[in-house]
XYZ file of C-alpha atoms in Angstrom:
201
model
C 11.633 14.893 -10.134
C 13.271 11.885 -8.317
C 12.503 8.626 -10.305
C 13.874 6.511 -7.634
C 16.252 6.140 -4.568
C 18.510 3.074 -4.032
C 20.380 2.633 -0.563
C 20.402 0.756 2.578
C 16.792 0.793 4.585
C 17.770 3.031 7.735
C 14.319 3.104 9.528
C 11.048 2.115 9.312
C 7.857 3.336 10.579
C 4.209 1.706 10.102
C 3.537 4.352 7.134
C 7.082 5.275 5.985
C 10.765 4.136 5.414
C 14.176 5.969 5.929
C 16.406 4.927 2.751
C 19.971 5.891 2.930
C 21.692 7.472 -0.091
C 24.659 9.194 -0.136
C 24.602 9.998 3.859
C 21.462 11.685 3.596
C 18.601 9.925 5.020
C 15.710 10.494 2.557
C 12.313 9.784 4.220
C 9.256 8.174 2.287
C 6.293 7.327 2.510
C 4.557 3.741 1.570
C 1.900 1.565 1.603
C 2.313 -1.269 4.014
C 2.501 -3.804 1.251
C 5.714 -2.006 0.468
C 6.904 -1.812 3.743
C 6.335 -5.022 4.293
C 9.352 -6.017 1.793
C 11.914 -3.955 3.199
C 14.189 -4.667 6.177
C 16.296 -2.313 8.109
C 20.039 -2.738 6.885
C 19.017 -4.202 3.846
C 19.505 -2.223 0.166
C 16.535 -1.152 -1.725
C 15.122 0.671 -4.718
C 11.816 2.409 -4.667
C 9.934 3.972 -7.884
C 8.979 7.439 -6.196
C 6.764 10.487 -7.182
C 7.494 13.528 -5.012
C 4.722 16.014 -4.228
C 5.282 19.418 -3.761
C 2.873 22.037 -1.867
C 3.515 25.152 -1.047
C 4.397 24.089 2.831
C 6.139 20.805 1.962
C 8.064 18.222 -0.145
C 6.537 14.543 0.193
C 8.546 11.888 -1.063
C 6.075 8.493 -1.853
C 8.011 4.899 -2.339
C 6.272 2.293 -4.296
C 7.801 -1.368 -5.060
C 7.661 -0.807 -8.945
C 7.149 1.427 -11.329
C 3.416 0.414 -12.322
C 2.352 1.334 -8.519
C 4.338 4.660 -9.072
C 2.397 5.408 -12.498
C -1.036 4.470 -11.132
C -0.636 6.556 -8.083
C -0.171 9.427 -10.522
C -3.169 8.450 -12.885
C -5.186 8.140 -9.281
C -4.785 11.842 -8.519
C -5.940 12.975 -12.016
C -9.619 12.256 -10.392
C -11.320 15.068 -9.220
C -11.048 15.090 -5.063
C -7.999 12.436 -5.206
C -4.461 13.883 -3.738
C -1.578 11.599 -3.090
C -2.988 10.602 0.404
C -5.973 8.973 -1.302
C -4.083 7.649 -3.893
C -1.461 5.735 -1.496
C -4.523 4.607 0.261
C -6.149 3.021 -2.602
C -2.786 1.164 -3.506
C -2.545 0.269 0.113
C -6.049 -1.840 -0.148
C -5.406 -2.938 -3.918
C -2.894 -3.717 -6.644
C -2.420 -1.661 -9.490
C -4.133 -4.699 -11.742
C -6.584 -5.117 -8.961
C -7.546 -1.213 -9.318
C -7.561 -1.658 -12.997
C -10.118 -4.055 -12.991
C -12.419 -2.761 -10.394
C -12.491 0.393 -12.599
C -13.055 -1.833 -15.742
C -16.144 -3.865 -14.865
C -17.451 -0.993 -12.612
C -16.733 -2.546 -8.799
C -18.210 -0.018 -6.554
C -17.465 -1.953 -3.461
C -13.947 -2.663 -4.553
C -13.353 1.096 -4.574
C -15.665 1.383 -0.945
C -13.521 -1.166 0.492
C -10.600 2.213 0.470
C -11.233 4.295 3.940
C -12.507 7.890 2.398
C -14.065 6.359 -0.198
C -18.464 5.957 -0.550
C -20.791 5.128 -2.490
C -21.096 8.540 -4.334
C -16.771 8.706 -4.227
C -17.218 5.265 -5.932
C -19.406 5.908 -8.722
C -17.705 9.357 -9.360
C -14.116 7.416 -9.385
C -15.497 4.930 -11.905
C -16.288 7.729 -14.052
C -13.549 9.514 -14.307
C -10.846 6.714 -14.285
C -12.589 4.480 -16.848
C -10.160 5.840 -19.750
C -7.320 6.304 -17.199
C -5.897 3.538 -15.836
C -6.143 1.486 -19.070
C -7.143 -2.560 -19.058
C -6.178 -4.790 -16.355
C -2.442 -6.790 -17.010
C -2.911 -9.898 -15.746
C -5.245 -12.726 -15.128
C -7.908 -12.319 -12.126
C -6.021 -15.379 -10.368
C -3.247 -13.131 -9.937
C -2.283 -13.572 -6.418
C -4.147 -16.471 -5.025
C -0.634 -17.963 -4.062
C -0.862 -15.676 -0.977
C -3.729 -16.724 0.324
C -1.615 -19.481 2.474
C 1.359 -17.185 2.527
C -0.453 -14.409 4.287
C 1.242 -15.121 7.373
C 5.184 -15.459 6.609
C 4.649 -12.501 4.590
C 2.725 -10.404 7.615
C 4.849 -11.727 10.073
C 7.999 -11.359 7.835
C 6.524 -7.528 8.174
C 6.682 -7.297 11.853
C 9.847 -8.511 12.480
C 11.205 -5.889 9.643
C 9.341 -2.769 11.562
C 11.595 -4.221 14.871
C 9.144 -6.485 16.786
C 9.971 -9.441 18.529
C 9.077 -12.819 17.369
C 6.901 -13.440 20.338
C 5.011 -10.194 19.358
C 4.832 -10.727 15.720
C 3.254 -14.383 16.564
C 0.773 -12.841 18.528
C -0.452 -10.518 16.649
C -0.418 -12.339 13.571
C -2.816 -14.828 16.035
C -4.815 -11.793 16.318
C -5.599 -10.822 13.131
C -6.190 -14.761 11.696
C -9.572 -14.404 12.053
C -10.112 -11.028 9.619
C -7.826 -13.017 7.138
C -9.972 -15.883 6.604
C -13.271 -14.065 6.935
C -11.576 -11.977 4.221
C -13.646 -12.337 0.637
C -10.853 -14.114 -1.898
C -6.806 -13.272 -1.371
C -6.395 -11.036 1.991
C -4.730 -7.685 1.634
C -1.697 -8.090 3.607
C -1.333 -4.541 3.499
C -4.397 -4.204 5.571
C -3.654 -7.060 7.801
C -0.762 -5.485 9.021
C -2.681 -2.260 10.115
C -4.640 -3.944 12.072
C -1.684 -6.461 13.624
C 0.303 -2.644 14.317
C -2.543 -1.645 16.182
C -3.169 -4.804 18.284
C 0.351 -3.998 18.576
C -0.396 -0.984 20.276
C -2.999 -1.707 22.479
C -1.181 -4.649 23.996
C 2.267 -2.293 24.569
C-alpha cells in the first residue's frame, strides 16, 4: 500500500492532482478542499489509500491522515466505494462526518450528491460504531466563514485561472456562500465557481 507521496505538484485538474516523485508523475485523486491547498510547482505530501479493481489502480490524496482513515471507515458501509466516500469528505470534514453520524443528522449526510433519505438512515446505522466520537468542538471552523473567498479564490488561481476569472467567479458563487446554513463548504463552492467557469469559456 502507498501511505503517502511527497514531491513537487505537476498538474492539477478540478478532481485530481499530478505529484511528482522520483520522475514519475503519480496521478491522484482529491476532494476540492484538498486541491484547493496545493499549487503547481509547489512540494506536497498527501496521506493516500490506493484502490485496486480488477481493471484499475486508483490512487486517492487526502490533506491528513484522519481524512485518509475516515475514507476507509466510509467504505466499510454497505453500498459505499471510494467514489462515495471522497464525495462525502468533499461536502464534510472528518469531525463534521463524525458528528452528523453521532447525533443522527440525516440531512447532513443528504446534503452528499448520491446520498437520500433511505442512504441516510442506512449510513447512520451502520457507521454509528465506526467512525468513533467527534474530535473537536462544533465551532471548529467558523474562522472561514469570512475567509471563504481568499481560500476559493486562492483555489482558482492554483488550478491556472487568471485573476480576472477567479474574481468573477468567486462574484458568482457569493450568493450560495452566504445563503449557505453556518461555515460554507469551500469544497463545494469551488464546484460550482469551475463550472461558472465553464460556461463563461
Amino acid at each position: 500500500m502507498i501511505a503517502f507521496v511527497s514531491g513537487t505538484v505537476a498538474a492539477l485538474a478540478p478532481d485530481a492532482a499530478v505529484v511528482e516523485v522520483g520522475g514519475v508523475g503519480m496521478a491522484v485523486q482529491c476532494t476540492p478542499n484538498t486541491l484547493s491547498t496545493l499549487r503547481i510547482g509547489q512540494p506536497a505530501k498527501l496521506a493516500t489509500s490506493l484502490v485496486v479493481r480488477e481493471d484499475s489502480l486508483t490512487l486517492y490524496g487526502f490533506a491528513d491522515d484522519d481524512e485518509r482513515q475516515t475514507f476507509v471507515l466510509l467504505q466499510t458501509a454497505s453500498g459505499v466505494g471510494p467514489r462515495l466516500a471522497q464525495a462525502m469528505l468533499a461536502v464534510h470534514a472528518p469531525d463534521a462526518l463524525r458528528r452528523a453520524v453521532a447525533s443522527g443528522d440525516e440531512k447532513s449526510l443528504m446534503a452528499v450528491p448520491g446520498i437520500g433519505k433511505k442512504g441516510a438512515q442506512k449510513l447512520l446505522l451502520e457507521l454509528k460504531d465506526r467512525l468513533g466520537e467527534p474530535l473537536g468542538a462544533p465551532a471548529v471552523g467558523t474562522a472561514v466563514t469570512s475567509g471563504w473567498r481568499d481560500q476559493l479564490h486562492a483555489a482558482l488561481i492554483g488550478l491556472g485561472y487568471a485573476t480576472r476569472e477567479a474574481d468573477e467567479a468567486v462574484s458568482a458563487v457569493a450568493p450560495q456562500a452566504e445563503a449557505a446554513e453556518g461555515t460554507p463548504q469551500v469544497g463545494q463552492l469551488l464546484k460550482a465557481a469551475l463550472q461558472t467557469l465553464n460556461r463563461a469559456r
